[in-house]
């Protein structure tokens, strides 16, 4: 019998007010075991207050080879940054 | 695109300190080197639990026992972080286990030495974890992202390991004459194998140059070994123990301690499987894996049942 347990990605919120952050992966038979194992493996020292687990096969990722076509168009749009705009020194709080 | 341009772009990223991530293009040899190094590292964490686990039930106090238990549990965690980093390179967990259990894969030869007395637990924390930290801190800047990130977690946890070991030895050093002898005896046995943990001398380590170029390694074996000697000498003074090396002395000119010849024949002999505990360690791992087979099967069936129930509900 195949006992290869599926792979899960683990995300942890380190404290209230922060986003969940990817910390690594682990194997588990189902979501319940994945959460329990994530607690034991990734939060032995109060590293988190909330855990997300997602089966790795469900993660859809962008392709690094597409990175030019995906991200380059943003490079020449400097007007999206506040420093693009010239304002006299006297203007405050802006 | 031609292969050599890909390789050039890859090296340019490395030179610019840009991390390589799992889906990025990488040369086959880089992938293979990492799989070998990370899996050996993971196996070492797992097998490393055995010599220390030997003393959990016989720790001299509850304080020592909870600390040792927590340390051994951390080592299991380190193994798991590293296996998961290794899997991002396209090899699956069961293959990695199989390589360990069949004896095909190597792990750090230090774990093929026995833990004869309680002082050995202190010596392991001080010297073995100490050497491991020396090796691991630069790996936090390794060019492969998942490995570097795993090492950051590992290094955060390691410092407690070394301190608990040192504290055990410090207590023995202030104890009875018998305890002091036990301490000296443990240091005598663990010093040279710990020195070997940095691997063969640079002249006999043909892969070092390539690993440095790929920024998998940041320092050579000999550089790390020297750092280790330099910090241990002063720490040994605090413990009132003698490091078992008559050639150990300060070299003003180099600004480092000189040390004696390492018995590389012993090292290669242990690597080849002839150390005092190689057989016992592998048997213990295989037994744990085989005895756990029914648990792994039951867990799969249980999960299936729960899924089926959910569908009905
Ligand atoms: Fe460790
Ligand atoms: Fe450790």
Coordinates of C-alpha atoms and ligand atoms in Angstrom, one line a residue:
Chain A
X1 CA 0.0 0.0 0.0
X2 CA 1.2 3.5 -0.8
X3 CA 1.9 5.3 2.4
X4 CA 3.4 8.4 0.9
X5 CA 1.8 11.2 2.8
X6 CA 0.9 14.3 0.8
X7 CA 3.0 17.5 1.1
X8 CA 1.6 20.6 2.8
X9 CA 2.9 24.2 2.8
X10 CA 2.8 25.8 6.2
X11 CA 2.1 29.5 6.8
X12 CA 2.3 31.1 10.2
X13 CA 1.0 34.4 11.7
X14 CA 3.7 35.3 14.2
X15 CA 1.5 37.8 16.0
X16 CA -1.9 39.6 15.7
X17 CA -1.8 42.3 13.1
X18 CA 0.8 40.6 10.8
X19 CA 0.2 38.5 7.7
X20 CA 0.7 34.7 7.6
X21 CA 4.2 34.0 6.3
X22 CA 5.4 30.8 4.5
X23 CA 7.8 28.9 6.8
X24 CA 8.3 25.5 5.1
X25 CA 6.5 22.3 4.4
X26 CA 5.7 18.9 5.9
X27 CA 4.0 15.6 5.2
X28 CA 0.6 14.7 6.7
X29 CA -2.3 12.4 5.8
X30 CA -4.9 15.2 6.1
X31 CA -5.5 18.8 7.1
X32 CA -6.0 17.9 10.8
X33 CA -2.6 16.1 11.0
X34 CA -1.0 18.8 9.0
X35 CA -2.0 21.5 11.5
X36 CA -0.9 19.3 14.4
X37 CA 2.5 18.5 12.8
X38 CA 2.9 22.2 11.8
X39 CA 2.5 23.1 15.5
X40 CA 5.1 20.6 16.6
X41 CA 7.6 21.3 13.8
X42 CA 7.3 25.1 13.3
X43 CA 6.1 26.6 16.6
X44 CA 8.0 25.0 19.4
X45 CA 9.0 28.5 20.8
X46 CA 5.8 30.6 20.5
X47 CA 6.6 31.5 16.9
X48 CA 3.0 31.8 16.0
X49 CA -0.6 32.4 17.0
X50 CA -2.2 31.1 13.9
X51 CA -1.4 28.4 11.3
X52 CA -2.5 27.9 7.7
X53 CA -1.8 24.7 5.9
X54 CA -2.4 24.2 2.1
X55 CA -1.8 21.0 0.3
X56 CA 1.2 21.8 -2.0
X57 CA -0.5 20.6 -5.1
X58 CA -3.1 23.3 -4.8
X59 CA -0.5 26.1 -4.9
X60 CA -0.4 27.8 -8.3
X61 CA 2.8 29.7 -8.9
X62 CA 4.0 32.1 -11.5
X63 CA 6.8 30.8 -13.7
X64 CA 10.2 32.4 -13.1
X65 CA 10.9 32.4 -16.8
X66 CA 7.9 34.7 -17.3
X67 CA 9.3 37.2 -14.8
X68 CA 10.3 39.7 -17.5
X69 CA 6.9 39.9 -19.1
X70 CA 5.2 39.9 -15.7
X71 CA 7.2 42.5 -13.9
X72 CA 9.2 44.5 -16.4
X73 CA 6.2 46.6 -17.4
X74 CA 6.2 48.1 -13.9
X75 CA 9.8 49.2 -14.3
X76 CA 9.0 52.2 -16.6
X77 CA 6.1 53.4 -14.6
X78 CA 8.0 55.6 -12.3
X79 CA 5.0 57.9 -12.0
X80 CA 3.6 55.2 -9.6
X81 CA 6.0 56.4 -7.0
X82 CA 5.7 59.5 -4.8
X83 CA 9.2 60.7 -5.7
X84 CA 8.2 61.2 -9.3
X85 CA 6.4 64.4 -8.4
X86 CA 8.3 67.7 -7.9
X87 CA 7.0 69.8 -5.0
X88 CA 8.6 72.9 -3.5
X89 CA 10.4 72.4 -0.2
X90 CA 7.9 74.6 1.7
X91 CA 5.0 72.2 1.3
X92 CA 4.5 70.3 4.5
X93 CA 2.8 67.0 5.5
X94 CA 2.5 65.6 2.0
Chain B
X1 CA 18.6 29.8 -25.3
X2 CA 22.0 28.2 -25.2
X3 CA 23.0 26.3 -22.1
X4 CA 26.1 28.4 -21.5
X5 CA 24.2 31.6 -21.4
X6 CA 21.8 30.1 -18.8
X7 CA 24.8 29.1 -16.8
X8 CA 26.3 32.5 -17.1
X9 CA 23.2 34.2 -16.0
X10 CA 22.9 31.8 -13.1
X11 CA 26.5 32.6 -11.9
X12 CA 25.8 36.3 -12.3
X13 CA 22.9 36.0 -9.9
X14 CA 25.0 34.2 -7.5
X15 CA 27.8 36.8 -7.7
X16 CA 25.2 39.5 -7.1
X17 CA 24.1 37.7 -3.9
X18 CA 20.6 37.0 -5.4
X19 CA 19.2 33.8 -3.9
X20 CA 18.2 30.9 -6.1
X21 CA 14.7 29.6 -5.5
X22 CA 13.3 26.2 -6.3
X23 CA 11.7 27.0 -9.7
X24 CA 14.6 29.0 -11.0
X25 CA 16.9 27.5 -13.6
X26 CA 20.0 25.9 -12.0
X27 CA 22.8 23.7 -13.4
X28 CA 22.3 20.0 -12.8
X29 CA 25.5 19.8 -10.8
X30 CA 24.4 22.6 -8.4
X31 CA 21.1 20.7 -7.8
X32 CA 22.9 17.4 -7.2
X33 CA 25.5 19.0 -4.9
X34 CA 22.7 20.6 -2.9
X35 CA 20.6 17.4 -2.7
X36 CA 23.6 15.5 -1.4
X37 CA 24.6 18.2 1.1
X38 CA 21.1 19.0 2.4
X39 CA 20.1 15.4 2.7
X40 CA 23.3 14.4 4.5
X41 CA 22.7 17.3 6.8
X42 CA 19.1 16.2 7.4
X43 CA 20.2 12.6 8.0
X44 CA 22.8 13.8 10.5
X45 CA 20.1 15.7 12.5
X46 CA 18.0 12.5 12.7
X47 CA 20.7 10.0 13.5
X48 CA 22.2 12.6 15.9
X49 CA 19.2 12.0 18.1
X50 CA 20.3 8.5 18.9
X51 CA 23.5 9.0 20.9
X52 CA 21.7 11.6 23.1
X53 CA 18.4 9.8 23.3
X54 CA 20.5 7.1 25.0
X55 CA 20.7 9.3 28.1
X56 CA 17.2 10.8 28.3
X57 CA 15.9 8.3 30.8
X58 CA 19.1 8.5 32.9
X59 CA 19.5 12.2 33.1
X60 CA 20.6 13.1 36.7
X61 CA 17.7 15.5 37.4
X62 CA 14.4 16.6 36.1
X63 CA 15.9 19.9 34.9
X64 CA 18.5 18.1 32.9
X65 CA 15.9 15.7 31.5
X66 CA 13.5 18.3 30.2
X67 CA 16.4 20.2 28.6
X68 CA 17.8 17.1 26.9
X69 CA 14.4 16.1 25.8
X70 CA 13.8 19.5 24.3
X71 CA 17.2 19.4 22.6
X72 CA 16.6 16.0 21.0
X73 CA 13.1 17.2 19.9
X74 CA 14.8 20.2 18.2
X75 CA 17.1 17.9 16.3
X76 CA 14.1 16.1 15.0
X77 CA 12.7 19.4 13.9
X78 CA 16.0 20.4 12.2
X79 CA 15.9 17.1 10.3
X80 CA 12.4 18.0 9.1
X81 CA 13.2 21.5 8.1
X82 CA 16.1 20.2 6.1
X83 CA 14.2 17.3 4.4
X84 CA 11.5 19.8 3.4
X85 CA 14.2 22.1 1.9
X86 CA 15.7 19.2 0.1
X87 CA 12.4 18.1 -1.4
X88 CA 12.1 21.5 -3.1
X89 CA 14.9 20.3 -5.4
X90 CA 12.7 17.6 -6.8
X91 CA 13.5 14.5 -4.7
X92 CA 10.8 13.0 -2.6
X93 CA 10.9 12.2 1.1
X94 CA 10.7 8.4 0.8
X95 CA 13.6 8.3 -1.6
X96 CA 15.7 10.3 0.9
X97 CA 14.7 7.9 3.7
X98 CA 15.5 4.9 1.6
X99 CA 19.0 6.3 0.9
X100 CA 19.6 6.6 4.6
X101 CA 18.2 3.2 5.6
X102 CA 20.0 1.3 2.8
X103 CA 23.3 2.9 3.9
X104 CA 23.7 4.6 0.5
X105 CA 23.6 8.1 2.0
X106 CA 26.1 9.4 4.5
X107 CA 25.6 11.3 7.7
X108 CA 28.0 13.1 10.0
X109 CA 30.5 10.5 11.2
X110 CA 30.5 12.0 14.7
X111 CA 27.3 10.2 15.5
X112 CA 29.0 6.8 15.1
X113 CA 30.7 7.3 18.5
X114 CA 29.1 6.0 21.7
X115 CA 27.8 8.0 24.6
X116 CA 29.4 6.2 27.5
X117 CA 28.7 8.5 30.4
X118 CA 26.5 11.5 31.3
X119 CA 29.5 13.8 30.7
X120 CA 29.3 12.8 27.0
X121 CA 26.0 14.6 26.8
X122 CA 27.7 17.7 28.0
X123 CA 30.6 17.2 25.7
X124 CA 28.3 16.7 22.7
X125 CA 26.4 20.0 23.5
X126 CA 29.7 21.9 23.9
X127 CA 31.8 20.4 21.2
X128 CA 29.5 18.7 18.6
X129 CA 26.8 21.4 18.7
X130 CA 29.6 24.0 18.9
X131 CA 31.2 22.6 15.7
X132 CA 27.8 22.3 14.1
X133 CA 27.1 26.0 14.8
X134 CA 30.4 27.0 13.3
X135 CA 29.4 25.1 10.1
X136 CA 25.8 26.3 10.1
X137 CA 26.0 30.0 10.7
X138 CA 27.6 30.7 7.3
X139 CA 25.0 28.4 5.7
X140 CA 22.4 30.9 6.6
X141 CA 23.8 32.9 3.7
X142 CA 23.9 30.0 1.3
X143 CA 22.8 30.8 -2.2
X144 CA 19.9 28.4 -2.2
X145 CA 16.9 30.2 -0.6
X146 CA 15.1 27.2 1.1
X147 CA 18.4 25.9 2.6
X148 CA 19.4 29.3 3.9
X149 CA 16.0 29.9 5.4
X150 CA 16.0 26.5 7.1
X151 CA 19.4 27.2 8.5
X152 CA 18.2 30.5 10.0
X153 CA 15.6 28.6 12.0
X154 CA 18.2 25.9 13.0
X155 CA 20.8 28.4 14.1
X156 CA 18.3 30.2 16.3
X157 CA 17.7 26.9 18.2
X158 CA 21.2 25.7 18.3
X159 CA 22.6 28.2 20.8
X160 CA 20.5 26.7 23.6
X161 CA 22.0 23.3 22.8
X162 CA 25.5 24.4 23.2
X163 CA 24.8 26.3 26.4
X164 CA 23.0 23.4 28.0
X165 CA 26.0 21.1 27.2
X166 CA 28.5 23.7 28.6
X167 CA 26.4 24.0 31.8
X168 CA 26.5 20.2 32.3
X169 CA 30.2 20.2 32.0
X170 CA 30.6 23.3 34.2
X171 CA 28.6 21.5 36.9
X172 CA 30.9 18.4 36.6
X173 CA 34.0 20.6 36.7
X174 CA 32.9 21.9 40.2
X175 CA 31.9 18.4 41.4
X176 CA 33.8 15.5 43.0
X177 CA 37.1 14.2 41.7
X178 CA 35.3 11.4 40.0
X179 CA 33.0 13.8 38.2
X180 CA 36.0 15.9 37.1
X181 CA 37.7 12.7 35.7
X182 CA 34.5 11.8 33.9
X183 CA 34.5 15.3 32.4
X184 CA 38.1 15.1 31.2
X185 CA 37.5 11.6 29.9
X186 CA 34.5 12.7 27.8
X187 CA 36.5 15.7 26.4
X188 CA 39.4 13.4 25.6
X189 CA 37.1 11.1 23.5
X190 CA 35.0 13.9 21.8
X191 CA 37.7 16.4 20.9
X192 CA 39.2 14.8 17.8
X193 CA 36.0 13.5 16.3
X194 CA 34.6 17.0 16.7
X195 CA 37.6 18.4 14.8
X196 CA 36.8 16.0 12.0
X197 CA 33.3 17.3 11.7
X198 CA 34.6 20.1 9.4
X199 CA 35.6 17.5 6.9
X200 CA 38.8 16.6 5.2
X201 CA 41.6 19.3 4.8
X202 CA 41.1 21.7 2.0
X203 CA 43.9 20.1 -0.1
X204 CA 41.8 16.8 -0.1
X205 CA 38.4 18.4 -0.6
X206 CA 38.1 18.7 -4.3
X207 CA 34.5 20.0 -4.3
X208 CA 35.2 23.0 -2.0
X209 CA 36.2 25.4 -4.7
X210 CA 33.0 24.8 -6.8
X211 CA 30.9 25.1 -3.7
X212 CA 32.5 28.4 -2.8
X213 CA 32.0 29.7 -6.3
X214 CA 28.3 28.7 -6.0
X215 CA 28.2 30.3 -2.6
X216 CA 26.9 27.1 -1.0
X217 CA 29.9 27.3 1.2
X218 CA 31.4 30.5 2.5
X219 CA 34.4 29.2 4.3
X220 CA 36.7 26.3 3.7
X221 CA 36.9 23.3 6.0
X222 CA 40.2 24.4 7.4
X223 CA 39.1 27.9 8.0
X224 CA 36.1 26.8 10.0
X225 CA 38.2 24.2 11.9
X226 CA 40.6 27.0 12.9
X227 CA 37.8 29.2 14.1
X228 CA 36.5 26.3 16.2
X229 CA 39.9 25.6 17.8
X230 CA 40.4 29.3 18.6
X231 CA 37.1 29.6 20.5
X232 CA 37.4 26.3 22.3
X233 CA 40.7 26.9 23.9
X234 CA 39.4 29.7 26.2
X235 CA 36.2 27.8 26.9
X236 CA 38.2 24.8 28.0
X237 CA 40.0 27.0 30.5
X238 CA 36.7 27.9 32.1
X239 CA 35.9 24.2 32.4
X240 CA 39.3 23.4 33.8
X241 CA 39.9 20.7 31.2
X242 CA 42.8 19.9 29.0
X243 CA 42.2 19.5 25.3
X244 CA 43.9 16.3 24.3
X245 CA 46.4 17.8 21.9
X246 CA 50.0 18.4 23.0
X247 CA 50.7 20.5 19.9
X248 CA 48.0 23.0 20.8
X249 CA 49.7 26.4 21.3
X250 CA 49.2 30.1 20.4
X251 CA 50.9 31.3 17.3
X252 CA 51.5 35.0 17.6
X253 CA 52.5 35.4 14.0
X254 CA 49.3 33.8 12.6
X255 CA 47.1 35.1 15.4
X256 CA 45.6 31.6 15.8
X257 CA 46.2 28.5 17.8
X258 CA 48.4 25.8 16.1
X259 CA 47.1 22.3 16.6
X260 CA 48.2 18.7 16.0
X261 CA 47.8 16.3 13.1
X262 CA 44.3 14.9 12.8
X263 CA 44.0 11.1 12.3
X264 CA 42.4 11.1 8.9
X265 CA 42.7 7.4 8.6
X266 CA 40.3 7.1 11.6
X267 CA 37.9 9.6 9.9
X268 CA 37.8 7.7 6.6
X269 CA 37.4 4.4 8.4
X270 CA 34.3 5.7 10.3
X271 CA 32.9 7.2 7.1
X272 CA 33.3 3.9 5.4
X273 CA 31.1 2.3 8.0
X274 CA 33.7 0.9 10.5
X275 CA 33.1 3.3 13.4
X276 CA 32.2 2.0 16.8
X277 CA 28.4 2.5 16.3
X278 CA 27.7 2.7 12.5
X279 CA 25.9 -0.6 12.5
X280 CA 23.9 0.1 15.6
X281 CA 22.8 3.5 14.3
X282 CA 21.6 2.2 11.0
X283 CA 19.8 -0.7 12.7
X284 CA 18.0 1.7 15.0
X285 CA 16.8 3.8 12.1
X286 CA 15.7 0.8 10.1
X287 CA 13.9 -0.7 13.1
X288 CA 12.1 2.6 13.8
X289 CA 11.0 2.8 10.2
X290 CA 9.9 -0.8 10.0
X291 CA 8.1 -0.8 13.3
X292 CA 6.3 2.4 12.3
X293 CA 4.9 1.0 9.1
X294 CA 1.6 0.0 10.6
X295 CA 1.2 3.5 12.0
X296 CA 1.8 5.1 8.6
X297 CA -0.7 2.8 7.0
X298 CA -3.3 3.3 9.7
X299 CA -3.0 7.0 9.4
X300 CA -3.7 6.9 5.7
X301 CA -6.8 4.7 6.2
X302 CA -8.0 6.9 9.0
X303 CA -7.7 10.0 6.9
X304 CA -9.6 8.3 4.1
X305 CA -12.4 7.3 6.5
X306 CA -12.7 10.9 7.8
X307 CA -12.9 12.2 4.2
X308 CA -15.6 9.7 3.3
X309 CA -17.6 10.7 6.4
X310 CA -17.3 14.3 5.6
X311 CA -18.7 13.7 2.1
X312 CA -21.8 12.0 3.5
X313 CA -22.4 14.7 6.1
Ligands
LIG1 FE1 20.6 20.4 15.0
LIG2 FE1 21.9 20.9 18.1

